[in-house]
Coordinates of C-alpha atoms in Angstrom, one line a residue:
L1 CA -41.1 -78.7 -34.4
Q2 CA -42.2 -75.4 -33.1
A3 CA -41.0 -72.3 -35.0
P4 CA -38.8 -69.9 -33.0
P5 CA -40.5 -66.8 -31.8
P6 CA -40.1 -63.8 -34.1
A7 CA -37.2 -61.4 -33.2
A8 CA -38.1 -58.1 -31.8
P9 CA -38.1 -55.4 -34.4
K10 CA -35.0 -53.2 -34.5
P11 CA -35.6 -49.5 -33.6
P12 CA -35.5 -47.4 -36.7
K13 CA -32.2 -45.7 -37.4
R14 CA -32.2 -42.0 -36.9
K15 CA -31.3 -40.3 -40.1
R16 CA -28.3 -38.1 -39.7
D17 CA -28.5 -34.6 -41.1
D18 CA -25.3 -33.8 -42.9
R19 CA -25.8 -30.3 -41.9
E20 CA -25.3 -31.2 -38.2
E21 CA -21.8 -31.2 -36.8
P22 CA -21.0 -33.4 -33.8
T23 CA -20.5 -31.5 -30.6
A24 CA -17.3 -33.3 -29.8
V25 CA -15.5 -32.0 -32.8
A26 CA -17.1 -28.6 -33.1
P27 CA -14.7 -25.6 -33.0
L28 CA -13.8 -24.4 -29.5
S29 CA -15.5 -21.1 -28.5
H30 CA -13.8 -18.4 -26.5
D31 CA -16.2 -19.2 -23.6
E32 CA -15.0 -22.8 -23.6
L33 CA -11.3 -21.7 -23.7
R34 CA -12.1 -19.4 -20.7
A35 CA -13.6 -22.5 -18.9
L36 CA -10.2 -24.1 -19.3
W37 CA -8.4 -21.1 -17.9
L38 CA -7.1 -20.9 -14.3
P39 CA -6.5 -17.7 -12.4
R40 CA -3.2 -17.2 -10.6
R41 CA -4.8 -17.8 -7.2
H42 CA -6.0 -21.2 -8.3
V43 CA -2.7 -22.1 -9.8
E44 CA -1.0 -21.2 -6.5
V45 CA -3.3 -23.6 -4.7
W46 CA -2.9 -26.5 -7.2
L47 CA 0.9 -25.9 -7.3
G48 CA 1.1 -26.7 -3.6
K49 CA -1.5 -29.4 -3.4
N50 CA -1.8 -31.3 -6.7
P51 CA 0.4 -29.9 -9.6
K52 CA -0.9 -32.6 -12.0
I53 CA -4.2 -30.8 -12.2
L54 CA -2.5 -27.9 -13.9
G55 CA -1.6 -29.9 -17.0
N56 CA -3.7 -29.2 -20.2
T57 CA -5.1 -25.9 -18.7
L58 CA -4.8 -22.3 -19.9
V59 CA -3.2 -19.4 -18.1
R60 CA -2.9 -15.7 -18.8
C61 CA 0.6 -14.4 -18.6
V62 CA 2.1 -10.9 -18.5
Q63 CA 5.3 -9.8 -20.2
R64 CA 7.0 -6.5 -20.1
I65 CA 8.4 -4.9 -23.2
N66 CA 10.4 -1.8 -22.4
T67 CA 7.9 0.1 -20.1
S68 CA 4.7 -1.4 -21.4
R69 CA 2.9 -4.6 -20.3
T70 CA 1.3 -7.1 -22.7
F71 CA -0.7 -10.2 -22.0
Y72 CA -0.8 -13.6 -23.8
V73 CA -2.5 -17.0 -23.3
G74 CA -0.4 -20.1 -22.7
F75 CA -1.3 -23.8 -22.7
V76 CA 0.2 -25.6 -19.7
L77 CA 2.2 -28.7 -20.7
G78 CA 3.3 -29.4 -17.1
V79 CA 5.2 -28.3 -14.0
R80 CA 9.0 -28.2 -13.8
R81 CA 11.6 -27.4 -11.2
S82 CA 13.0 -23.9 -11.5
K83 CA 15.4 -21.5 -9.9
P84 CA 13.8 -20.4 -6.5
Y85 CA 11.9 -17.2 -6.7
R86 CA 9.8 -15.1 -4.3
Y87 CA 6.1 -14.4 -4.6
N88 CA 3.6 -13.3 -2.1
K89 CA 6.0 -13.7 0.8
Q90 CA 6.8 -17.3 -0.2
I91 CA 9.6 -19.1 -2.0
F92 CA 8.7 -21.2 -5.0
D93 CA 10.9 -23.6 -6.9
L94 CA 8.2 -24.8 -9.4
A95 CA 7.3 -23.1 -12.7
L96 CA 4.9 -23.8 -15.5
L97 CA 6.1 -25.1 -18.9
L98 CA 3.8 -23.4 -21.5
R99 CA 3.2 -23.8 -25.1
T100 CA 2.4 -20.4 -26.7
S101 CA 1.8 -19.1 -30.1
T102 CA 5.6 -18.4 -30.4
G103 CA 6.8 -21.6 -28.9
E104 CA 7.5 -23.2 -25.5
R105 CA 8.6 -21.2 -22.4
M106 CA 8.9 -21.4 -18.6
V107 CA 7.0 -19.0 -16.5
G108 CA 6.7 -18.5 -12.7
I109 CA 3.6 -18.0 -10.8
D110 CA 4.6 -14.3 -10.4
C111 CA 4.0 -13.9 -14.2
L112 CA 0.4 -15.1 -14.1
S113 CA -2.8 -13.0 -14.0
D114 CA -6.0 -13.3 -12.0
Q115 CA -8.0 -11.6 -14.8
Q116 CA -9.4 -13.8 -17.5
P117 CA -8.2 -13.4 -21.1
D118 CA -10.3 -11.3 -23.4
D119 CA -11.5 -12.1 -26.9
H120 CA -8.5 -10.3 -28.5
E121 CA -6.0 -12.4 -26.5
L122 CA -7.8 -15.6 -27.2
S123 CA -7.9 -14.8 -30.9
R124 CA -4.1 -14.4 -30.9
F125 CA -3.8 -17.8 -29.2
K126 CA -2.8 -20.1 -32.1
V127 CA -1.9 -23.3 -30.3
P128 CA -3.7 -26.3 -32.0
L129 CA -6.0 -28.1 -29.5
E130 CA -8.3 -31.1 -30.0
P131 CA -11.9 -30.0 -29.2
A132 CA -12.9 -33.4 -27.8
V133 CA -9.9 -33.5 -25.5
V134 CA -10.4 -30.0 -24.3
R135 CA -14.0 -30.6 -23.5
Q136 CA -13.0 -33.7 -21.5
Q137 CA -10.4 -31.6 -19.7
I138 CA -13.0 -29.0 -18.9
R139 CA -15.2 -31.6 -17.2
A140 CA -12.3 -33.1 -15.3
L141 CA -11.2 -29.6 -14.1
Q142 CA -14.8 -28.9 -13.0
R143 CA -14.9 -32.2 -11.0
A144 CA -11.5 -31.5 -9.4
M145 CA -12.6 -28.0 -8.4
Q146 CA -15.8 -29.4 -6.9
E147 CA -14.0 -32.2 -5.0
S148 CA -11.4 -29.8 -3.6
R149 CA -13.6 -26.8 -3.0
N150 CA -12.6 -26.7 0.6
L151 CA -9.0 -25.8 -0.5
F152 CA -10.3 -22.8 -2.3
E153 CA -12.6 -21.8 0.5
E154 CA -9.6 -21.8 2.8
E155 CA -7.5 -19.9 0.2
D156 CA -10.3 -17.4 -0.3
L157 CA -10.6 -17.0 3.5
R158 CA -6.8 -16.5 3.8
R159 CA -6.7 -14.0 1.0
K160 CA -9.6 -12.1 2.6
M161 CA -7.9 -12.0 5.9
E162 CA -4.7 -10.8 4.2
E163 CA -6.6 -8.1 2.4
E164 CA -8.3 -7.0 5.6
E165 CA -4.9 -6.9 7.3
R166 CA -3.4 -4.8 4.5
L167 CA -6.4 -2.5 4.7
R168 CA -6.1 -2.2 8.5
A169 CA -2.4 -1.5 8.3
K170 CA -3.0 1.1 5.6
Q171 CA -5.7 2.8 7.7
E172 CA -3.5 2.7 10.8
A173 CA -0.6 4.2 8.8
A174 CA -2.9 6.9 7.4
A175 CA -4.2 7.6 11.0
A176 CA -0.6 7.7 12.4
Q177 CA 0.5 10.1 9.6
E178 CA -2.6 12.3 10.2
Q179 CA -1.8 12.3 14.0
R180 CA 1.9 13.2 13.3
E181 CA 0.8 16.1 11.1
A182 CA -1.7 17.3 13.7
D183 CA 1.0 17.1 16.4
E184 CA 3.4 19.0 14.2
L185 CA 0.8 21.7 13.6
E186 CA 0.1 21.9 17.3
R187 CA 3.8 22.1 18.1
K188 CA 4.4 24.9 15.6
E189 CA 1.3 26.8 16.9
R190 CA 2.6 26.5 20.5
E191 CA 6.0 27.8 19.4
R192 CA 4.3 30.7 17.6
E193 CA 2.2 31.4 20.7
E194 CA 5.2 31.3 22.9
L195 CA 7.0 33.7 20.5
R196 CA 4.0 36.1 20.6
R197 CA 3.8 35.9 24.4
R198 CA 7.5 36.6 24.8
Q199 CA 7.4 39.4 22.3
A200 CA 4.4 40.9 24.1
E201 CA 6.2 40.7 27.4
R202 CA 9.3 42.3 25.9
T203 CA 7.2 45.0 24.3
A204 CA 5.4 45.6 27.6
A205 CA 8.7 45.7 29.5
N206 CA 10.3 48.0 27.1
S207 CA 7.3 50.2 27.0
E208 CA 7.2 50.3 30.8
S209 CA 10.9 51.0 31.0
E210 CA 10.6 53.7 28.4
Q211 CA 7.8 55.3 30.4
W212 CA 9.9 55.1 33.5
W213 CA 12.8 56.6 31.7
L214 CA 10.8 59.4 30.1
Q215 CA 9.7 60.8 33.5
Y216 CA 13.3 61.9 34.0
Q217 CA 13.7 63.6 30.6
S218 CA 12.6 66.9 31.9
K219 CA 13.6 66.7 35.5
G220 CA 16.3 65.2 37.7
D221 CA 20.0 65.2 37.3
D222 CA 22.2 62.8 35.4
K223 CA 22.6 60.4 38.3
E224 CA 18.8 60.0 38.8
R225 CA 18.3 59.2 35.1
E226 CA 21.2 56.7 35.2
V227 CA 19.6 54.9 38.2
A228 CA 16.2 54.9 36.6
K229 CA 17.7 53.5 33.4
W230 CA 19.4 50.6 35.3
K231 CA 16.4 49.9 37.4
A232 CA 14.2 49.6 34.2
R233 CA 16.8 47.3 32.7
L234 CA 16.8 45.2 35.9
K235 CA 13.1 44.9 36.0
R236 CA 13.0 43.8 32.3
F237 CA 15.6 41.1 32.7
E238 CA 14.0 39.8 35.9
K239 CA 10.7 39.5 34.1
I240 CA 12.3 37.6 31.2
A241 CA 14.2 35.3 33.6
S242 CA 10.9 34.4 35.4
S243 CA 8.7 33.9 32.4
S244 CA 10.8 32.5 29.6
A245 CA 10.5 28.8 28.6
A246 CA 14.0 28.7 27.0
E247 CA 16.7 27.6 29.4
G248 CA 19.4 29.6 27.6
E249 CA 17.3 32.7 27.5
R250 CA 16.6 32.5 31.3
T251 CA 20.3 32.0 32.1
N252 CA 21.3 35.0 30.0
A253 CA 18.5 37.1 31.5
K254 CA 19.6 36.2 35.1
R255 CA 23.2 37.1 34.3
L256 CA 22.2 40.5 32.8
A257 CA 19.8 41.1 35.7
A258 CA 22.6 40.5 38.2
Q259 CA 24.8 43.0 36.4
A260 CA 22.0 45.6 36.4
R261 CA 21.4 44.9 40.1
D262 CA 25.0 45.5 40.9
K263 CA 25.0 48.7 38.9
V264 CA 22.0 50.0 40.7
E265 CA 23.5 49.2 44.1
A266 CA 26.7 50.8 43.0
L267 CA 25.0 54.0 42.0
T268 CA 22.7 54.2 45.1
S269 CA 25.6 53.5 47.5
Q270 CA 27.3 56.7 46.4
D271 CA 24.6 58.9 48.1

């Protein structure tokens, strides 16, 4: 009988260094926790398209205490139905069930932040997590983001259009306000110019009437002076009636001019 061929030699076993720690169970770094974090804009997309993706991720939430705002990190346990609330011109009836350092709580998308958590906030995050499970979830989240990148491209495009629309509306409002202020300044300047013109006309008319009146101070009898006075008044009122832009002032000037004209005619008809 022929002897069986010799078995292939087994590869030498690699000696494990006790000082090495397997990557799968190494403590989670802050950078790894941030890789598991989702900004509010991404949560909004997943909430409408595939809420299951949100499980086992991290979010940064805001809470108001008196008049100050504080931020904390929460671990998403799942998505639950909630009382309808408004955010970004939309109505949502889904909220996130979170596990935080102080227990479980429900938060709406309006309480989330688009800014990633800082080291101080991550240091205060005391929820126990399995490093191996977290690293698997990070890879799964990265694959989901890659496979659904078109959703985020559409969302980014929509947000960019909304930002451009808000900026355009703001610029138009600023331009309209500037135009209103310019129109108001121009209107006031026209009113001042009209007042100056009318005052100048009155001054000229008064000066002219005074000059006409003064020529009778040293000569002529009382009747001549009286006629000159009413003629000066008639001329002043006729000028105001023909040049004033105010309807009420024109009407009053015409009435006074008619009275002055009647007076002049009455005085001259006595000759």
